Coordinates of C-alpha atoms in Angstrom, one line a residue:
M84 CA -10.0 7.5 66.4
R85 CA -6.4 7.5 65.1
R86 CA -5.2 5.7 68.2
L87 CA -7.9 3.0 67.7
V88 CA -6.8 2.4 64.1
L89 CA -3.2 2.1 65.3
L90 CA -4.2 -0.3 68.0
V91 CA -6.0 -2.6 65.5
A92 CA -3.0 -2.5 63.1
L93 CA -0.6 -3.3 65.9
L94 CA -2.5 -6.4 67.0
M95 CA -2.8 -8.0 63.5
V96 CA -0.8 -11.3 63.5
P97 CA 0.3 -12.8 60.1
A98 CA -0.2 -16.4 59.4
G99 CA 2.6 -18.9 59.4
F100 CA 4.0 -18.2 63.0
S101 CA 3.4 -20.3 66.1
A102 CA 3.6 -18.7 69.5
R103 CA 6.0 -20.1 72.0
A104 CA 5.1 -20.5 75.7
D105 CA 6.7 -17.5 77.3
D106 CA 6.0 -15.1 80.1
A107 CA 7.1 -12.1 78.0
V108 CA 4.9 -9.1 77.9
V109 CA 5.2 -8.7 74.1
R110 CA 5.0 -11.1 71.2
V111 CA 5.7 -10.1 67.6
A112 CA 4.0 -12.2 64.9
G113 CA 3.6 -14.9 67.5
V114 CA 7.2 -14.9 68.6
A115 CA 7.9 -13.9 72.2
V116 CA 10.2 -11.0 72.9
P117 CA 12.2 -11.7 76.1
A118 CA 12.0 -8.9 78.7
S119 CA 15.8 -8.9 78.9
E120 CA 16.1 -8.0 75.2
S121 CA 16.1 -4.3 74.3
P122 CA 13.4 -3.1 71.8
G123 CA 16.1 -2.3 69.2
Q124 CA 17.8 -5.7 69.6
A125 CA 14.5 -7.5 69.4
A126 CA 13.4 -5.5 66.3
Q127 CA 16.6 -6.4 64.5
R128 CA 16.5 -10.0 65.4
L129 CA 12.9 -10.5 64.5
A130 CA 13.3 -8.7 61.2
E131 CA 16.4 -10.8 60.2
T132 CA 14.7 -14.0 61.0
Y133 CA 11.5 -13.2 59.2
L134 CA 13.3 -11.9 56.0
Q135 CA 15.5 -15.0 55.7
E136 CA 12.6 -17.3 55.7
T137 CA 11.4 -18.3 52.2
I138 CA 8.4 -17.9 49.9
T139 CA 7.7 -20.4 47.0
I140 CA 6.9 -18.8 43.7
G141 CA 4.7 -21.0 41.6
G142 CA 3.0 -20.8 38.2
I143 CA 3.6 -21.2 34.4
G144 CA 5.1 -24.7 34.8
A145 CA 7.9 -24.0 37.2
T146 CA 8.5 -23.1 40.9
Q147 CA 11.3 -21.4 42.7
T148 CA 12.0 -20.6 46.3
R149 CA 13.4 -17.2 47.4
T150 CA 14.0 -15.5 50.7
R151 CA 11.6 -12.7 51.7
A152 CA 14.5 -10.3 51.6
S153 CA 15.5 -11.2 48.0
L154 CA 11.8 -10.6 47.0
G155 CA 12.0 -7.1 48.2
G156 CA 10.7 -7.6 51.8
K157 CA 11.7 -5.0 54.3
V158 CA 10.8 -4.4 58.0
D159 CA 10.4 -0.9 59.4
L160 CA 12.8 -1.3 62.3
E161 CA 12.2 2.1 63.8
L162 CA 8.5 1.6 63.8
L163 CA 8.8 -2.0 65.3
E164 CA 11.1 -0.8 68.0
R165 CA 8.7 2.0 69.0
W166 CA 5.8 -0.5 69.1
I167 CA 7.7 -2.9 71.4
R168 CA 8.7 0.0 73.7
E169 CA 5.1 1.2 73.9
A170 CA 3.8 -2.3 74.6
R171 CA 6.2 -2.7 77.5
D172 CA 5.2 0.7 79.0
P173 CA 2.7 0.1 81.8
D174 CA 1.3 3.6 81.4
S175 CA 0.7 3.4 77.6
R176 CA -2.8 3.4 76.2
L177 CA -1.9 0.2 74.4
R178 CA -1.4 -1.6 77.7
E179 CA -4.6 -0.2 79.1
A180 CA -6.6 -1.6 76.2
S181 CA -4.9 -5.0 75.9
S182 CA -4.5 -8.2 77.9
L183 CA -1.1 -9.7 78.2
P184 CA 0.9 -10.8 76.3
I185 CA 0.4 -8.2 73.7
D186 CA 0.6 -9.5 70.1
L187 CA 2.1 -7.2 67.5
R188 CA 2.5 -7.7 63.8
L189 CA 5.7 -7.1 61.8
P190 CA 5.5 -3.8 59.9
V191 CA 6.5 -5.4 56.6
L192 CA 7.0 -3.3 53.4
L193 CA 7.7 -4.3 49.8
D194 CA 10.4 -2.7 47.7
P195 CA 9.1 -3.4 44.2
E196 CA 12.4 -2.7 42.5
A197 CA 13.9 -6.0 43.8
P198 CA 11.2 -8.4 42.4
R199 CA 10.4 -6.3 39.3
G200 CA 13.7 -7.1 37.7
W201 CA 13.4 -10.9 37.7
L202 CA 9.6 -10.7 37.0
T203 CA 10.4 -8.7 33.9
E204 CA 13.0 -11.2 32.9
L205 CA 10.5 -14.0 33.5
K206 CA 8.0 -12.1 31.4
A207 CA 10.5 -11.7 28.5
R208 CA 11.2 -15.5 28.6
R209 CA 7.6 -16.8 29.0
D210 CA 5.4 -14.3 27.2
R211 CA 4.1 -15.4 23.8
A212 CA 1.6 -14.0 21.4
A213 CA -1.5 -16.0 20.5
H214 CA -1.1 -17.8 17.2
D215 CA -4.1 -18.5 15.0
A216 CA -4.6 -21.9 13.5
T217 CA -3.4 -21.9 9.9
L218 CA -2.5 -24.2 7.1
D219 CA 1.0 -25.4 6.3
P220 CA 1.9 -23.5 3.1
E221 CA 3.6 -26.6 1.6
T222 CA 1.2 -29.4 2.6
G223 CA -2.1 -27.7 3.3
E224 CA -2.4 -29.5 6.6
V225 CA -3.9 -27.7 9.5
V226 CA -1.5 -26.2 12.1
A227 CA -3.3 -25.9 15.4
E228 CA -3.8 -22.6 17.2
L229 CA -1.8 -21.6 20.3
A230 CA -3.1 -19.5 23.1
G231 CA -1.1 -16.4 24.1
V232 CA 0.5 -16.1 27.5
A233 CA 1.5 -13.0 29.4
V234 CA 3.0 -12.6 32.9
D235 CA 1.1 -9.8 34.7
V236 CA 4.0 -8.2 36.6
W237 CA 1.9 -5.6 38.5
A238 CA -0.7 -8.1 39.6
T239 CA 2.0 -10.5 40.8
L240 CA 3.6 -7.7 42.7
D241 CA 0.3 -7.0 44.5
R242 CA 0.1 -10.7 45.4
L243 CA 3.7 -10.7 46.7
D244 CA 3.0 -7.6 48.7
A245 CA 0.0 -9.3 50.4
A246 CA 2.1 -12.4 51.1
L247 CA 4.9 -10.5 52.8
R248 CA 2.4 -8.7 55.0
D249 CA 0.4 -11.7 56.1
G250 CA 3.3 -14.2 56.3
T251 CA 2.1 -16.8 53.7
D252 CA 4.8 -18.9 52.2
R253 CA 3.5 -19.3 48.6
V254 CA 2.7 -16.9 45.8
E255 CA 1.3 -17.8 42.3
I256 CA 2.5 -15.8 39.3
V257 CA -0.4 -14.0 37.7
V258 CA -0.7 -15.1 34.1
R259 CA -3.1 -13.7 31.5
T260 CA -4.1 -15.9 28.5
T261 CA -5.3 -14.7 25.2
E262 CA -7.2 -17.1 23.0
A263 CA -6.4 -17.4 19.3
R264 CA -9.0 -15.8 17.0
R265 CA -8.9 -18.8 14.6
T266 CA -9.1 -22.4 15.6
A267 CA -8.2 -25.7 13.9
A268 CA -11.8 -26.6 13.9
Q269 CA -12.6 -23.7 11.5
L270 CA -10.0 -24.9 9.0
H271 CA -10.4 -28.7 9.2
A272 CA -12.2 -28.9 5.9
A273 CA -10.3 -26.2 4.0
D274 CA -9.3 -27.0 0.5
V275 CA -6.4 -24.9 -0.9
R276 CA -5.1 -27.1 -3.7
T277 CA -6.0 -24.7 -6.5
V278 CA -4.0 -21.6 -7.5
L279 CA -6.5 -18.7 -7.8
G280 CA -4.0 -16.1 -8.8
T281 CA -0.3 -15.6 -8.8
F282 CA 2.3 -13.0 -9.7
E283 CA 6.1 -12.6 -9.6
T284 CA 8.3 -9.6 -9.4
P285 CA 12.2 -9.5 -9.7
Y286 CA 14.5 -8.2 -7.0
N287 CA 18.3 -7.5 -6.9
G288 CA 19.8 -10.4 -4.9
S289 CA 23.4 -9.0 -4.9
G290 CA 25.2 -7.8 -1.8
E291 CA 24.6 -4.1 -2.6
A292 CA 20.9 -4.7 -2.0
A293 CA 21.2 -7.0 1.0
E294 CA 19.2 -4.7 3.3
R295 CA 16.4 -4.4 0.9
T296 CA 16.3 -8.2 0.3
H297 CA 16.3 -8.7 4.1
N298 CA 13.2 -6.4 4.3
L299 CA 11.5 -8.4 1.5
R300 CA 11.9 -11.6 3.4
V301 CA 10.8 -10.1 6.7
A302 CA 7.6 -8.7 5.3
A303 CA 6.9 -11.9 3.3
A304 CA 7.4 -14.1 6.4
K305 CA 4.7 -12.1 8.2
I306 CA 2.2 -12.8 5.5
D307 CA 3.1 -16.3 4.2
G308 CA 0.6 -18.9 5.4
L309 CA -2.1 -16.5 6.3
V310 CA -5.6 -17.9 5.9
L311 CA -8.6 -15.7 5.1
L312 CA -12.0 -17.1 5.8
P313 CA -15.0 -16.1 3.6
G314 CA -15.7 -12.4 4.0
E315 CA -12.5 -11.6 5.9
E316 CA -10.3 -8.8 4.8
F317 CA -6.5 -8.6 4.5
D318 CA -4.9 -5.3 5.6
F319 CA -1.2 -5.0 4.8
N320 CA -0.3 -2.6 7.7
D321 CA -2.2 -4.7 10.2
V322 CA -0.4 -7.9 9.2
V323 CA 3.1 -6.6 8.6
G324 CA 3.1 -3.9 11.2
E325 CA 5.3 -0.9 11.6
R326 CA 8.4 -0.9 9.4
S327 CA 10.8 -0.3 12.2
L328 CA 14.1 -1.7 13.5
A329 CA 12.1 -3.2 16.5
N330 CA 9.9 -5.1 14.0
G331 CA 12.8 -6.6 12.2
F332 CA 13.3 -4.2 9.3
K333 CA 16.5 -2.5 8.1
P334 CA 17.3 0.8 6.4
A335 CA 17.0 0.6 2.6
P336 CA 15.9 3.1 -0.1
V337 CA 12.2 4.1 -0.1
I338 CA 10.2 6.6 -2.2
A339 CA 9.4 9.8 -0.4
G340 CA 8.0 12.8 -2.2
G341 CA 8.9 11.2 -5.6
E342 CA 12.5 10.8 -4.6
L343 CA 14.5 7.7 -3.5
V344 CA 15.8 8.3 0.1
D345 CA 17.1 6.1 2.8
G346 CA 14.4 4.8 5.2
V347 CA 13.7 1.8 7.4
G348 CA 11.6 -0.9 5.6
G349 CA 12.5 -0.2 2.0
G350 CA 11.1 -3.1 -0.1
A351 CA 7.7 -3.4 1.7
C352 CA 6.0 -1.9 -1.2
Q353 CA 7.3 -4.6 -3.5
I354 CA 5.7 -7.2 -1.3
A355 CA 2.4 -5.2 -1.3
G356 CA 2.5 -4.8 -5.1
T357 CA 3.2 -8.5 -5.8
L358 CA 0.4 -9.5 -3.5
H359 CA -1.9 -6.9 -5.0
A360 CA -1.3 -8.3 -8.5
A361 CA -1.9 -11.9 -7.3
A362 CA -5.2 -10.9 -5.6
Y363 CA -6.1 -8.9 -8.7
F364 CA -5.7 -12.0 -11.0
A365 CA -7.5 -14.2 -8.4
G366 CA -10.5 -12.0 -8.9
L367 CA -10.7 -11.0 -5.3
E368 CA -12.3 -7.7 -4.2
I369 CA -9.6 -4.9 -4.0
V370 CA -10.8 -2.7 -1.1
E371 CA -7.9 -0.2 -1.0
R372 CA -4.9 0.3 -3.2
S373 CA -2.8 3.4 -4.0
P374 CA -0.3 3.9 -6.8
H375 CA 3.2 5.1 -6.0
S376 CA 4.4 8.6 -6.5
R377 CA 6.7 7.3 -9.3
P378 CA 6.5 4.1 -11.4
S379 CA 8.3 1.0 -10.1
S380 CA 10.8 -0.9 -12.1
Y381 CA 9.8 -4.3 -10.7
I382 CA 6.1 -4.3 -11.6
K383 CA 3.8 -3.2 -14.4
L384 CA 2.4 0.3 -14.3
G385 CA -1.0 0.1 -12.7
L386 CA -0.4 -3.1 -10.7
D387 CA 1.8 -1.6 -8.0
A388 CA 0.5 -0.9 -4.5
A389 CA 2.1 1.8 -2.3
V390 CA 2.1 1.3 1.5
S391 CA 3.4 3.5 4.3
Y392 CA 2.8 2.7 8.0
P393 CA 0.3 3.7 9.4
N394 CA -1.6 5.8 7.0
L395 CA -1.3 4.2 3.6
T396 CA -2.2 0.5 3.3
F397 CA -3.3 -2.2 0.8
R398 CA -6.5 -4.2 1.5
F399 CA -8.4 -6.9 -0.2
R400 CA -11.3 -9.2 0.8
N401 CA -12.0 -12.8 0.4
N402 CA -15.2 -12.6 -1.5
R403 CA -15.4 -16.4 -2.1
D404 CA -17.4 -18.9 0.0
F405 CA -14.2 -20.9 0.9
P406 CA -11.0 -20.2 2.8
I407 CA -8.1 -18.7 0.9
L408 CA -4.4 -19.4 1.7
V409 CA -2.0 -16.5 1.1
R410 CA 1.6 -17.4 0.0
L411 CA 4.5 -15.1 -0.3
V412 CA 8.0 -16.5 -1.1
V413 CA 11.2 -14.5 -1.7
Q414 CA 13.8 -16.7 -3.4
G415 CA 16.2 -16.8 -6.3
G416 CA 15.8 -13.2 -7.3
W417 CA 12.0 -13.4 -7.5
V418 CA 9.1 -12.4 -5.1
R419 CA 6.2 -14.8 -5.7
G420 CA 2.7 -14.1 -4.4
E421 CA 0.0 -16.7 -4.7
L422 CA -3.6 -17.1 -3.5
R423 CA -4.9 -20.7 -3.2
G424 CA -8.4 -22.0 -2.6
A425 CA -10.9 -24.6 -3.5
E426 CA -11.7 -23.8 -7.2
R427 CA -10.9 -21.2 -9.9
T428 CA -13.8 -20.4 -12.2
E429 CA -12.9 -17.0 -13.6
R430 CA -10.6 -15.8 -16.3
V431 CA -9.1 -12.4 -15.3
A432 CA -7.7 -9.9 -17.7
F433 CA -5.7 -6.8 -16.7
I434 CA -6.2 -4.2 -19.4
R435 CA -4.2 -0.9 -19.2
R436 CA -4.3 2.2 -21.4
I437 CA -2.0 5.2 -20.9
D438 CA -4.1 8.3 -21.5
E439 CA -1.7 11.2 -20.8
V440 CA 2.0 11.8 -20.3
A441 CA 3.6 14.6 -18.3
P442 CA 7.2 15.6 -19.0
F443 CA 9.7 15.8 -16.1
D444 CA 11.7 18.8 -15.0
E445 CA 15.4 19.0 -14.3
R446 CA 17.2 20.8 -11.5
E447 CA 20.7 21.1 -10.0
Q448 CA 21.8 21.1 -6.4
N449 CA 25.2 22.2 -5.1
D450 CA 27.3 19.6 -3.4
S451 CA 30.5 20.6 -1.6
R452 CA 31.5 16.9 -1.4
L453 CA 32.1 16.9 -5.1
P454 CA 35.0 18.6 -6.8
S455 CA 34.3 21.9 -8.5
G456 CA 32.5 21.5 -11.9
V457 CA 31.8 17.8 -11.5
R458 CA 28.2 16.9 -12.3
V459 CA 26.7 13.6 -11.1
L460 CA 23.2 12.4 -12.0
S461 CA 21.6 11.9 -8.6
Q462 CA 18.1 10.9 -9.8
R463 CA 17.1 10.2 -13.4
G464 CA 13.8 11.8 -14.4
V465 CA 10.7 9.8 -15.0
P466 CA 7.7 11.1 -16.9
G467 CA 4.3 11.3 -15.2
F468 CA 1.4 9.0 -16.4
S469 CA -2.3 9.1 -16.2
L470 CA -3.9 5.7 -17.1
T471 CA -7.1 3.8 -17.1
T472 CA -7.2 0.1 -16.2
F473 CA -10.0 -2.4 -16.7
R474 CA -10.4 -5.7 -15.0
L475 CA -12.4 -8.1 -17.1
L476 CA -13.7 -11.1 -15.2
T477 CA -15.2 -13.9 -17.2
D478 CA -16.9 -17.0 -15.7
V479 CA -15.5 -19.9 -17.9
R480 CA -18.6 -22.0 -17.2
T481 CA -21.3 -19.5 -18.1
R482 CA -19.2 -17.2 -20.4
Q483 CA -20.7 -14.2 -18.6
S484 CA -18.3 -11.3 -18.0
R485 CA -18.2 -8.2 -15.8
R486 CA -15.9 -5.2 -16.1
Q487 CA -14.3 -3.1 -13.4
R488 CA -12.8 0.3 -14.3
S489 CA -10.2 2.3 -12.3
E490 CA -7.8 5.2 -12.9
S491 CA -4.3 5.8 -11.6
S492 CA -2.0 8.8 -11.8
Y493 CA 1.8 9.0 -11.4
P494 CA 3.3 12.5 -11.1
P495 CA 6.6 13.2 -13.0
T496 CA 9.8 12.6 -11.1
T497 CA 12.3 15.5 -11.3
Q498 CA 15.7 14.7 -12.8
I499 CA 18.3 15.9 -10.3
W500 CA 22.0 16.7 -10.8
R501 CA 24.5 17.2 -8.1
V502 CA 27.0 19.9 -9.0
G503 CA 30.3 20.0 -7.2
T504 CA 31.4 23.2 -5.4
G505 CA 34.4 21.7 -3.5
P506 CA 38.1 22.1 -4.4
A507 CA 39.3 21.2 -7.8
A508 CA 39.5 17.4 -8.6
A509 CA 42.8 15.7 -7.9
A510 CA 44.6 14.0 -10.8
G511 CA 43.0 10.7 -11.7
Y512 CA 39.7 11.5 -10.0
E513 CA 36.8 9.4 -11.0
P514 CA 33.3 10.8 -10.2
P515 CA 30.7 8.4 -8.6
S516 CA 28.4 6.6 -10.9
G517 CA 25.2 8.2 -9.7
D518 CA 21.8 7.0 -10.7
T519 CA 22.2 4.1 -13.1
H520 CA 18.5 3.6 -13.9
G521 CA 17.7 3.5 -17.6
E522 CA 14.9 5.4 -19.4
Y523 CA 11.4 4.4 -18.2
T524 CA 9.2 2.9 -20.9
A525 CA 5.7 1.5 -20.6
D526 CA 3.5 0.0 -23.3
S527 CA 0.7 2.4 -24.2
Y528 CA -1.7 -0.5 -24.3
L529 CA -1.3 -3.8 -22.4
V530 CA -3.5 -6.9 -21.8
T531 CA -2.4 -9.6 -19.3
T532 CA -4.5 -12.6 -18.6
Q533 CA -4.7 -15.5 -16.1
G534 CA -7.4 -18.1 -15.6
P535 CA -8.3 -21.8 -15.4
D536 CA -8.4 -22.0 -19.2
V537 CA -5.2 -20.1 -19.8
E538 CA -1.7 -21.4 -19.6
G539 CA 0.7 -19.1 -17.8
T540 CA 0.2 -15.4 -18.0
P541 CA 0.0 -14.4 -21.7
T542 CA 0.5 -10.7 -22.5
I543 CA -0.5 -8.6 -25.5
R544 CA 1.6 -5.3 -25.9
R545 CA 1.3 -2.3 -28.1
A546 CA 4.3 -0.1 -27.5
G547 CA 2.7 3.1 -28.9
R548 CA 4.2 6.4 -28.0
T549 CA 5.7 5.4 -24.6
G550 CA 6.9 1.9 -25.1
T551 CA 10.1 2.2 -27.1
R552 CA 13.6 3.3 -26.1
G553 CA 14.4 7.0 -26.8
W554 CA 10.8 8.2 -26.5
T555 CA 11.6 10.8 -23.8
A556 CA 14.3 12.3 -26.0
R557 CA 12.0 12.4 -29.0
E558 CA 9.5 14.4 -26.9
G559 CA 12.1 16.9 -25.8
M560 CA 12.6 15.8 -22.2
P561 CA 16.1 16.3 -20.6
Q562 CA 18.5 13.5 -21.0
P563 CA 21.5 12.3 -19.0
D564 CA 24.9 13.4 -20.4

């Protein structure tokens, strides 16, 4: 049975070769092997000729021509020489079962490493993700969708392998397409001229915060221009993706365990918080939102939104019957979030009440990098807060109102001093500045409103116990020296 399989394999002739009239006993891929030529010489000659012939590679808008050798084609010379020798042997089983001349195939192999390199480069140049149709953030005009394209390296290698074996002279690159989820037809009648809700938060635009500013812009760019159809949900982590170097983010301070530490993607929470506040004042359904482990200086207590890929995200839903355009712009020291749609009919009030305050602790940690006896404030303490918030939504046409209640807790942030254990300070030594944040204050009662019948974002404040400078000292909490 094994000899029968071998006989069938030997007699296969690839396409693309024409036999020449010859009295030779053996032909390989339709090419006669002169009786005067040794099996080794014939195998070498036939392999070189075959591998220098070309294959045209087509697909994705361009063609190129390459030799079979450059595409990874190889001929098993030892096997081919043995086949020729056996075909010439009058006593071989092959001669007994065949009529003359005996036609043999070329034992062609594919070395995938040769074509894999340029196929991978081609994939890097030509692949593109599908882009949904959207609206131009500035003009509101529809930007058409774009299908995704991906070169399938492995399927193309399979086609190339088959072409080398059967002698065909053209191979088409295998390309997979991915259709966009949203088409221009779905957005053609979208009206996004009305601001439903907006919010701004400040950022430090100086050079010392360049990495954080970079992260703000990267995250905002991934969101700006997004369109949510009725019923669709926005998920921050799904849209922005992993906060990693590969995804465009840089190392900048992040909050971890209540402390500021270096981490990739610092600043993403400010984008999430700004967008949360804009969605909040737009009256949209807040599906998931978590407070930070410490209050944020850039946004009002209770309006922040902590995010951490992949486990902690911020989500809201378009609960209107028209599309909503999401805008996020980082410019001039301000992050501006904005939700736009067809009409705004609700006045939205954010009402916050601080219910409890928890004092912060203080601790020291030795630092051999500082001279002996030097103390530097590494992290200023922040009290903990428990608060209740109410969202009051009033339809300005019917004057009917509805109220939504929620609670948030912020644990206290420990005040940390670094204490030097190194050699004595040299003459003229100046210690590092350490944490320069001021005392955290928050109005005990706050009401902020937006709506179609309200100009701007008016705010009513009652400082109360926690809203004036020096309140932590008055309550006996540790103070910076």
